[in-house]
CSV table of C-alpha atoms in Angstrom, one decimal:
chain,number,residue,atom,x,y,z
A,507,MET,CA,-6.6,-20.9,14.2
A,508,ALA,CA,-3.6,-22.3,16.2
A,509,ALA,CA,-3.7,-22.0,20.2
A,510,MET,CA,-1.6,-19.2,21.5
A,511,GLN,CA,0.0,-19.3,25.0
A,512,MET,CA,-0.9,-16.3,27.1
A,513,ASP,CA,-1.0,-15.4,30.7
A,514,PRO,CA,-4.6,-16.2,31.9
A,515,GLU,CA,-4.9,-12.7,33.7
A,516,LEU,CA,-3.6,-10.8,30.5
A,517,ALA,CA,-6.0,-13.0,28.5
A,518,LYS,CA,-8.9,-12.1,30.7
A,519,HIS,CA,-8.0,-8.4,30.5
A,520,LEU,CA,-7.6,-8.4,26.7
A,521,PHE,CA,-11.0,-10.3,26.2
A,522,PHE,CA,-12.8,-7.5,27.8
A,523,GLU,CA,-10.8,-4.5,26.8
A,524,GLY,CA,-9.9,-5.5,23.3
A,525,ALA,CA,-12.1,-5.3,20.1
A,526,THR,CA,-13.8,-8.2,18.5
A,527,VAL,CA,-14.6,-8.9,14.8
A,528,VAL,CA,-17.2,-11.4,14.2
A,529,ILE,CA,-17.6,-12.9,10.6
A,530,LEU,CA,-20.5,-15.1,10.1
A,531,ASN,CA,-20.6,-18.0,7.7
A,532,MET,CA,-17.1,-17.8,6.2
A,533,PRO,CA,-16.6,-21.0,4.5
A,534,LYS,CA,-14.4,-23.8,5.9
A,535,GLY,CA,-10.9,-23.8,4.1
A,536,THR,CA,-11.0,-20.0,3.4
A,537,GLU,CA,-7.4,-18.3,3.9
A,538,PHE,CA,-8.3,-15.6,6.5
A,539,GLY,CA,-5.7,-13.2,8.2
A,540,ILE,CA,-5.5,-10.0,10.2
A,541,ASP,CA,-2.5,-7.8,9.9
A,542,TYR,CA,0.7,-9.8,9.8
A,543,ASN,CA,-1.0,-13.4,10.5
A,544,SER,CA,-3.3,-15.6,8.4
A,545,TRP,CA,-4.7,-19.1,8.8
A,546,GLU,CA,-7.0,-21.6,7.1
A,547,VAL,CA,-10.5,-21.3,8.6
A,548,GLY,CA,-12.2,-24.3,10.3
A,549,PRO,CA,-15.7,-25.2,10.8
A,550,LYS,CA,-16.1,-23.3,14.1
A,551,PHE,CA,-14.6,-20.0,12.9
A,552,ARG,CA,-16.7,-16.9,13.9
A,553,GLY,CA,-13.9,-14.4,13.9
A,554,VAL,CA,-11.1,-12.7,16.2
A,555,LYS,CA,-11.1,-11.6,19.7
A,556,MET,CA,-8.8,-9.4,22.1
A,557,ILE,CA,-7.7,-7.1,19.0
A,558,PRO,CA,-5.8,-4.1,20.1
A,559,PRO,CA,-7.4,-0.8,19.2
A,560,GLY,CA,-6.3,0.9,16.1
A,561,ILE,CA,-6.0,0.5,12.5
A,562,HIS,CA,-6.0,-3.1,11.1
A,563,PHE,CA,-6.0,-5.0,7.8
A,564,LEU,CA,-8.2,-8.0,7.4
A,565,HIS,CA,-7.6,-10.3,4.3
A,566,TYR,CA,-9.0,-13.4,2.9
A,567,SER,CA,-8.7,-15.6,-0.1
A,568,SER,CA,-11.9,-17.8,-1.1
A,569,VAL,CA,-11.4,-21.5,-2.1
A,570,ASP,CA,-13.0,-23.4,-4.9
A,571,LYS,CA,-15.4,-26.1,-3.0
A,572,ALA,CA,-14.8,-28.6,-5.7
A,573,ASN,CA,-10.9,-28.2,-5.7
A,574,PRO,CA,-9.7,-26.9,-2.4
A,575,ARG,CA,-6.4,-26.4,-3.9
A,576,GLU,CA,-7.4,-23.5,-6.0
A,577,VAL,CA,-7.3,-20.2,-4.0
A,578,GLY,CA,-9.0,-17.1,-5.3
A,579,PRO,CA,-7.2,-13.7,-5.4
A,580,ARG,CA,-6.5,-12.0,-2.2
A,581,MET,CA,-9.2,-9.6,-0.9
A,582,GLY,CA,-9.0,-7.2,2.0
A,583,PHE,CA,-10.3,-4.4,4.0
A,584,PHE,CA,-9.0,-1.9,6.7
A,585,LEU,CA,-10.8,-1.4,9.9
A,586,SER,CA,-10.4,1.3,12.6
A,587,LEU,CA,-11.4,-0.6,15.8
A,588,GLN,CA,-12.2,1.1,19.1
A,589,GLN,CA,-11.5,-0.2,22.8
A,590,ARG,CA,-14.2,-2.9,23.6
A,591,GLY,CA,-15.5,-2.3,20.0
A,592,LEU,CA,-17.5,-5.0,18.2
A,593,VAL,CA,-17.9,-5.2,14.5
A,594,VAL,CA,-20.4,-8.0,13.0
A,595,LEU,CA,-19.9,-8.9,9.3
A,596,ARG,CA,-21.2,-11.8,7.3
A,597,TRP,CA,-19.9,-13.7,4.3
A,598,ASN,CA,-21.6,-13.3,1.1
A,599,ALA,CA,-21.8,-16.8,-0.5
A,600,VAL,CA,-22.9,-15.3,-4.0
A,601,LEU,CA,-20.1,-12.9,-4.5
A,602,GLU,CA,-17.5,-14.9,-2.4
A,603,GLU,CA,-16.5,-12.0,-0.2
A,604,VAL,CA,-17.2,-10.5,3.2
A,605,ASP,CA,-20.0,-8.2,3.1
A,606,LEU,CA,-19.0,-4.8,4.7
A,607,SER,CA,-22.5,-3.5,5.1
A,608,PRO,CA,-23.0,-2.5,8.9
A,609,ALA,CA,-25.0,-5.1,10.9
A,610,PRO,CA,-28.1,-3.6,12.6
A,611,GLU,CA,-27.4,-2.1,16.0
A,612,ALA,CA,-29.9,-4.4,17.6
A,613,GLU,CA,-27.9,-7.4,16.3
A,614,VAL,CA,-24.6,-6.2,17.4
A,615,GLU,CA,-25.9,-5.4,21.0
A,616,ALA,CA,-27.5,-8.9,21.1
A,617,MET,CA,-24.3,-10.4,20.0
A,618,ARG,CA,-22.3,-8.2,22.6
A,619,ALA,CA,-24.5,-9.5,25.4
A,620,ASN,CA,-23.6,-13.2,24.5
A,621,LEU,CA,-20.0,-12.5,23.8
A,622,GLN,CA,-18.8,-15.1,26.3
A,623,GLU,CA,-20.9,-17.8,24.7
A,624,LEU,CA,-19.2,-16.9,21.3
A,625,ASP,CA,-15.7,-17.0,22.9
A,626,PRO,CA,-14.8,-20.6,21.8
A,627,PHE,CA,-15.4,-19.8,18.3
A,628,LEU,CA,-13.2,-16.6,18.3
A,629,GLY,CA,-9.5,-16.7,17.7
A,630,PRO,CA,-7.1,-14.6,19.8
A,631,TYR,CA,-5.4,-11.7,18.1
A,632,PRO,CA,-1.7,-12.6,17.9
A,633,TYR,CA,0.3,-10.4,20.0
A,634,THR,CA,3.7,-11.8,19.1
A,635,THR,CA,3.5,-9.7,15.9
A,636,LEU,CA,1.8,-6.6,17.1
A,637,LYS,CA,5.1,-4.7,17.3
A,638,LYS,CA,5.9,-5.4,13.7
A,639,TRP,CA,2.4,-4.3,12.6
A,640,VAL,CA,2.6,-0.9,14.6
A,641,SER,CA,6.0,-0.3,13.0
A,642,LEU,CA,4.4,-0.6,9.4
A,643,THR,CA,1.3,1.4,10.1
A,644,SER,CA,2.5,4.2,12.6
A,645,PHE,CA,1.5,6.9,10.4
A,646,ILE,CA,-1.9,5.6,9.0
A,647,THR,CA,-4.7,7.2,10.9
A,648,GLU,CA,-8.4,6.8,10.6
A,649,ALA,CA,-8.5,9.7,8.3
A,650,THR,CA,-5.7,8.2,6.2
A,651,MET,CA,-7.7,5.0,5.8
A,652,GLU,CA,-11.0,6.9,4.9
A,653,ARG,CA,-9.3,9.0,2.2
A,654,LEU,CA,-7.4,6.3,0.6
A,655,GLN,CA,-9.4,3.2,0.6
A,656,PRO,CA,-11.7,2.4,-2.4
A,657,GLU,CA,-15.4,3.6,-2.3
A,658,SER,CA,-16.2,-0.1,-2.1
A,659,ARG,CA,-13.8,-0.5,0.9
A,660,GLN,CA,-12.7,-3.9,-0.6
A,661,ILE,CA,-9.0,-4.0,-1.6
A,662,CYS,CA,-8.6,-6.7,-4.2
A,663,ALA,CA,-5.2,-8.0,-5.5
A,664,PHE,CA,-6.8,-8.0,-9.1
A,665,SER,CA,-9.3,-5.2,-9.6
A,666,GLU,CA,-12.3,-5.7,-11.8
A,667,MET,CA,-11.6,-3.8,-15.2
A,668,LEU,CA,-14.2,-2.6,-17.7
A,669,PRO,CA,-13.6,-1.2,-21.2
A,670,VAL,CA,-13.8,2.6,-21.6
A,671,LEU,CA,-15.9,2.1,-24.6
A,672,SER,CA,-18.0,-1.0,-25.0
A,673,MET,CA,-17.5,-1.3,-28.8
A,674,ARG,CA,-20.3,-3.9,-29.1
A,675,HIS,CA,-20.8,-3.1,-32.8
A,676,THR,CA,-18.6,-2.8,-35.7
A,677,LYS,CA,-19.6,0.7,-36.4
A,678,ASP,CA,-18.1,1.6,-32.9
A,679,ARG,CA,-14.8,0.1,-33.8
A,680,VAL,CA,-14.9,2.1,-37.0
A,681,GLY,CA,-15.3,5.1,-35.0
A,682,GLN,CA,-12.1,4.4,-33.0
A,683,ASN,CA,-10.1,3.9,-36.2
A,684,LEU,CA,-9.9,0.1,-35.4
A,685,PRO,CA,-10.1,-2.6,-37.9
A,686,ARG,CA,-13.0,-5.1,-38.0
A,687,CYS,CA,-12.5,-8.0,-35.6
A,688,GLY,CA,-11.9,-10.6,-38.1
A,689,THR,CA,-9.0,-8.7,-39.7
A,690,GLU,CA,-5.7,-10.5,-39.3
A,691,CYS,CA,-2.9,-8.8,-37.2
A,692,LYS,CA,0.1,-7.9,-39.2
A,693,SER,CA,2.4,-7.2,-36.2
A,694,TYR,CA,2.6,-7.6,-32.5
A,695,GLN,CA,2.3,-3.8,-32.1
A,696,GLU,CA,-0.9,-3.8,-34.1
A,697,GLY,CA,-2.4,-6.6,-32.0
A,698,LEU,CA,-1.7,-4.6,-28.7
A,699,ALA,CA,-3.2,-1.4,-30.6
A,700,ARG,CA,-6.4,-3.3,-31.2
A,701,LEU,CA,-6.9,-4.3,-27.5
A,702,PRO,CA,-9.7,-2.0,-25.8
A,703,GLU,CA,-8.7,0.6,-23.4
A,704,MET,CA,-9.5,-0.6,-19.9
A,705,LYS,CA,-10.3,1.2,-16.5
A,706,PRO,CA,-11.2,0.0,-13.1
A,707,LYS,CA,-14.7,-0.5,-12.1
A,708,ALA,CA,-16.0,2.6,-10.5
A,709,GLY,CA,-15.5,2.7,-6.7
A,710,THR,CA,-13.0,-0.3,-6.6
A,711,GLU,CA,-9.6,1.6,-7.1
A,712,ILE,CA,-7.4,2.7,-4.1
A,713,ARG,CA,-7.9,6.6,-4.2
A,714,PHE,CA,-4.1,7.4,-4.0
A,715,SER,CA,-2.9,11.0,-4.5
A,716,GLN,CA,-2.3,12.2,-8.1
A,717,LEU,CA,1.4,12.6,-8.4
A,718,PRO,CA,2.7,15.2,-10.9
A,719,THR,CA,3.8,14.2,-14.3
A,720,GLN,CA,5.6,17.7,-14.8
A,721,MET,CA,8.2,18.4,-12.4
A,722,PHE,CA,8.6,22.2,-13.1
A,723,PRO,CA,6.3,25.1,-13.0
A,724,ALA,CA,4.4,26.5,-16.0
A,725,GLY,CA,6.6,29.0,-17.9
A,726,ALA,CA,9.8,27.7,-16.7
A,727,THR,CA,13.3,28.6,-18.3
A,728,PRO,CA,15.4,25.8,-19.8
A,729,ALA,CA,17.6,26.3,-16.8
A,730,GLU,CA,14.8,26.1,-14.3
A,731,ILE,CA,13.6,23.0,-16.2
A,732,THR,CA,16.7,21.3,-15.8
A,733,ARG,CA,17.1,22.3,-12.0
A,734,HIS,CA,13.7,21.0,-11.2
A,735,SER,CA,14.3,17.7,-13.0
A,736,MET,CA,17.3,17.0,-11.0
A,737,ASP,CA,15.9,18.3,-7.6
A,738,LEU,CA,12.2,17.4,-7.5
A,739,SER,CA,11.5,19.6,-4.5
A,740,TYR,CA,8.9,21.8,-6.4
A,741,ALA,CA,6.9,18.7,-7.4
A,742,LEU,CA,7.0,17.3,-4.0
A,743,GLU,CA,5.8,20.7,-2.5
A,744,THR,CA,3.0,20.8,-5.0
A,745,VAL,CA,1.8,17.5,-3.5
A,746,LEU,CA,2.2,18.6,0.0
A,747,SER,CA,0.4,21.7,-0.4
A,748,ARG,CA,-2.3,20.2,-2.3
A,749,GLN,CA,-3.0,17.0,-0.4
A,750,PHE,CA,-1.4,17.8,2.8
A,751,PRO,CA,-1.8,21.5,3.6
A,752,SER,CA,-2.2,21.1,7.3
A,753,CYS,CA,0.4,18.3,8.1
A,754,PRO,CA,2.9,17.4,5.4
A,755,GLN,CA,3.9,14.3,7.5
A,756,GLU,CA,0.5,12.7,6.4
A,757,VAL,CA,2.3,11.8,3.0
A,758,LEU,CA,4.1,9.2,5.2
A,759,GLY,CA,0.6,7.6,6.0
A,760,GLU,CA,-0.1,7.3,2.4
A,761,LEU,CA,3.5,5.6,1.8
A,762,GLN,CA,2.7,3.1,4.6
A,763,PHE,CA,-0.8,2.6,3.3
A,764,ALA,CA,0.7,1.8,-0.1
A,765,PHE,CA,3.2,-0.5,1.3
A,766,VAL,CA,0.7,-2.6,3.3
A,767,CYS,CA,-1.8,-2.9,0.2
A,768,PHE,CA,1.1,-4.3,-1.6
A,769,LEU,CA,2.9,-6.6,1.1
A,770,LEU,CA,-0.4,-8.2,2.6
A,771,GLY,CA,-3.1,-7.1,0.0
A,772,ASN,CA,-0.8,-8.3,-3.1
A,773,VAL,CA,-1.8,-5.1,-4.9
A,774,TYR,CA,0.8,-4.4,-7.7
A,775,GLU,CA,-0.6,-0.9,-8.4
A,776,ALA,CA,0.1,0.0,-4.7
A,777,PHE,CA,3.8,-1.2,-5.1
A,778,GLU,CA,4.1,1.1,-8.3
A,779,HIS,CA,2.7,4.1,-6.2
A,780,TRP,CA,5.1,3.2,-3.4
A,781,LYS,CA,7.9,3.4,-5.7
A,782,GLN,CA,6.8,6.9,-7.3
A,783,LEU,CA,6.2,8.5,-3.9
A,784,LEU,CA,9.5,7.2,-2.6
A,785,ASN,CA,11.4,8.5,-5.6
A,786,LEU,CA,9.6,12.0,-5.2
A,787,LEU,CA,10.7,12.1,-1.5
A,788,CYS,CA,14.1,10.8,-1.9
A,789,ARG,CA,15.1,13.0,-5.1
A,790,SER,CA,14.0,16.4,-3.2
A,791,GLU,CA,17.2,17.8,-1.9
A,792,GLU,CA,15.8,21.3,-1.1
A,793,ALA,CA,12.7,19.9,0.6
A,794,MET,CA,15.0,17.8,3.1
A,795,GLY,CA,16.2,21.1,4.6
A,796,LYS,CA,12.7,22.3,5.1
A,797,HIS,CA,11.1,19.1,6.2
A,798,HIS,CA,13.7,17.5,8.3
A,799,ALA,CA,11.2,15.8,10.8
A,800,LEU,CA,9.4,14.3,7.9
A,801,TYR,CA,12.6,13.0,6.6
A,802,VAL,CA,13.8,11.5,10.0
A,803,ASN,CA,10.5,9.6,10.3
A,804,LEU,CA,10.9,8.5,6.5
A,805,ILE,CA,14.0,6.7,7.5
A,806,SER,CA,12.5,5.0,10.2
A,807,ILE,CA,9.8,3.9,8.1
A,808,LEU,CA,12.1,2.6,5.3
A,809,TYR,CA,14.0,0.8,8.0
A,810,HIS,CA,11.0,-1.3,8.9
A,811,GLN,CA,9.6,-1.8,5.3
A,812,LEU,CA,12.8,-2.9,4.0
A,813,GLY,CA,13.0,-5.6,6.6
A,814,GLU,CA,10.1,-7.4,5.1
A,815,ILE,CA,11.3,-7.7,1.5
A,816,PRO,CA,14.1,-9.7,0.0
A,817,ALA,CA,17.2,-7.8,-0.9
A,818,ASP,CA,17.0,-8.4,-4.8
A,819,PHE,CA,13.3,-7.9,-5.0
A,820,PHE,CA,13.8,-4.4,-6.4
A,821,VAL,CA,16.3,-5.5,-9.1
A,822,ASP,CA,14.8,-4.9,-12.7
A,823,ILE,CA,14.9,-8.3,-14.4
A,824,VAL,CA,15.9,-6.7,-17.6
A,825,SER,CA,18.4,-4.2,-16.9
A,826,GLN,CA,19.7,-5.2,-13.5
A,827,ASP,CA,19.2,-2.1,-12.1
A,828,ASN,CA,18.0,-1.7,-8.5
A,829,PHE,CA,15.3,0.9,-8.1
A,830,LEU,CA,15.9,1.2,-4.5
A,831,THR,CA,19.9,1.6,-4.4
A,832,SER,CA,19.9,4.3,-7.1
A,833,THR,CA,16.9,6.2,-5.4
A,834,LEU,CA,18.4,6.0,-2.0
A,835,GLN,CA,21.8,6.8,-3.5
A,836,VAL,CA,20.5,10.2,-4.4
A,837,PHE,CA,18.9,10.6,-1.0
A,838,PHE,CA,22.1,9.7,0.9
A,839,SER,CA,24.1,12.2,-1.3
A,840,SER,CA,21.6,14.8,-0.4
A,841,ALA,CA,21.5,14.2,3.1
A,842,ARG,CA,25.4,15.0,3.3
A,843,SER,CA,24.5,18.6,2.3
A,844,ILE,CA,25.4,21.3,4.8
A,845,ALA,CA,21.7,22.6,4.4
A,846,VAL,CA,20.3,19.5,6.1
A,847,ASP,CA,19.6,19.3,9.7
A,848,ALA,CA,22.4,17.5,11.8
A,849,THR,CA,20.2,14.9,13.3
A,850,LEU,CA,18.8,13.9,10.0
A,851,ARG,CA,22.3,13.7,8.6
A,852,ARG,CA,23.6,11.4,11.3
A,853,LYS,CA,20.3,9.3,11.0
A,854,ALA,CA,20.9,9.0,7.2
A,855,GLU,CA,24.6,8.0,7.8
A,856,LYS,CA,23.7,5.1,10.3
A,857,PHE,CA,20.8,4.1,7.8
A,858,GLN,CA,23.2,3.9,5.0
A,859,ALA,CA,25.7,1.9,7.0
A,860,HIS,CA,23.0,-0.4,8.0
A,861,LEU,CA,21.7,-1.0,4.3
A,862,THR,CA,25.4,-1.7,3.2
A,863,LYS,CA,26.0,-4.2,5.9
A,864,LYS,CA,22.6,-6.0,5.6
A,865,PHE,CA,22.1,-6.1,1.9
A,866,ARG,CA,25.7,-5.4,0.6
A,867,TRP,CA,24.4,-2.5,-1.5
A,868,ASP,CA,26.8,0.0,-3.0
A,869,PHE,CA,26.0,3.5,-2.2
A,870,GLU,CA,29.4,5.1,-3.1
A,871,ALA,CA,29.4,5.0,-6.8
A,872,GLU,CA,28.8,8.3,-8.5
A,873,PRO,CA,24.8,8.8,-8.5
A,874,GLU,CA,23.3,8.7,-12.0
A,875,ASP,CA,21.7,12.1,-11.3
A,876,CYS,CA,25.2,13.6,-11.3
A,877,ALA,CA,25.5,12.8,-15.0
A,878,PRO,CA,24.1,15.2,-17.6
A,879,VAL,CA,20.4,15.4,-17.5
A,880,VAL,CA,18.6,15.5,-20.9
A,881,VAL,CA,15.2,17.0,-20.5
A,882,GLU,CA,12.1,17.4,-22.8
A,883,LEU,CA,11.5,21.2,-23.3
A,884,PRO,CA,7.7,22.2,-23.5
A,885,GLU,CA,6.5,23.2,-27.0
A,886,GLY,CA,7.5,26.7,-27.6
A,887,VAL,CA,10.4,27.1,-25.2
A,888,GLU,CA,13.8,27.7,-26.8
A,889,THR,CA,17.2,27.5,-25.4
A,890,GLY,CA,18.6,30.6,-26.7
């Protein structure tokens, strides 16, 4: 880890007041990082010191000993660190990952007593990027972290997948109406259909909130179905009441958690959840009038998040449609409603102007949501 220039008195204060994470036996050459910074581990590395209290994301990628250029998928884990806290972890050479099992209390206290002797082997937390990290995680609490992180606590860019059914024998394939393994495929679609259904290994998936697939209440009339398909407030309120009954703004912590897992953990599923949750928030006009504080904070969160991603990242390669511009276009249109709080309306206007200037995105064209909406009616529902 590169040396960092810091005032000696400040460094002394941070050494004693900040938290320390010790990671023993991490192999030389491993790519290791905390929050917004990463380094290549040297032979003397034992961890990170002077870490400010709060939520942090530690991430790493193992390297092939025979070929150091071969880097494994990124893995990571969240920690909630206390002032003067000390966490002791070890590298598992067999699994090639950090063992998150808590160290014995006696070992932790012995290491705390000899912390100054360990100091030369600890890299200082990079305070130059702390402000950026805080802006990306301002709503992630320890409760958010505990609720969302996998049961294993390890967040991996590529989750270990297992078949839903083992289908080790021919009779198992027959039971699933699948042909024998040696049968030639007649089409690409048939080949895809033959692939086994897969699911993440138990305990390894991020426990995101289940978002509704039906945007309207049971028994809704055709007119109500159309209304709820254009304004997703009913679906959003369902999520807020079920997942965040005491504090609706906690949904923003989940939005930030998903973004960090994607941005720093390289988890594509987290990006998909971020998009789905953002779509639900931005297309809920009625909810904007009810939860104006939540939406004021949402704008601040998006301001910082969008500063970390290239402007063309959200463009669909096939259709050239930009998910974000179309979603925010609806959001800005709804923010101009007279039912929306004046503070929220002004902040939305400034944010729209900022995005238009920075990314040259066009939000003035008529939103697609203003076009006629074709909705699938539930079975048994008739139009007249």
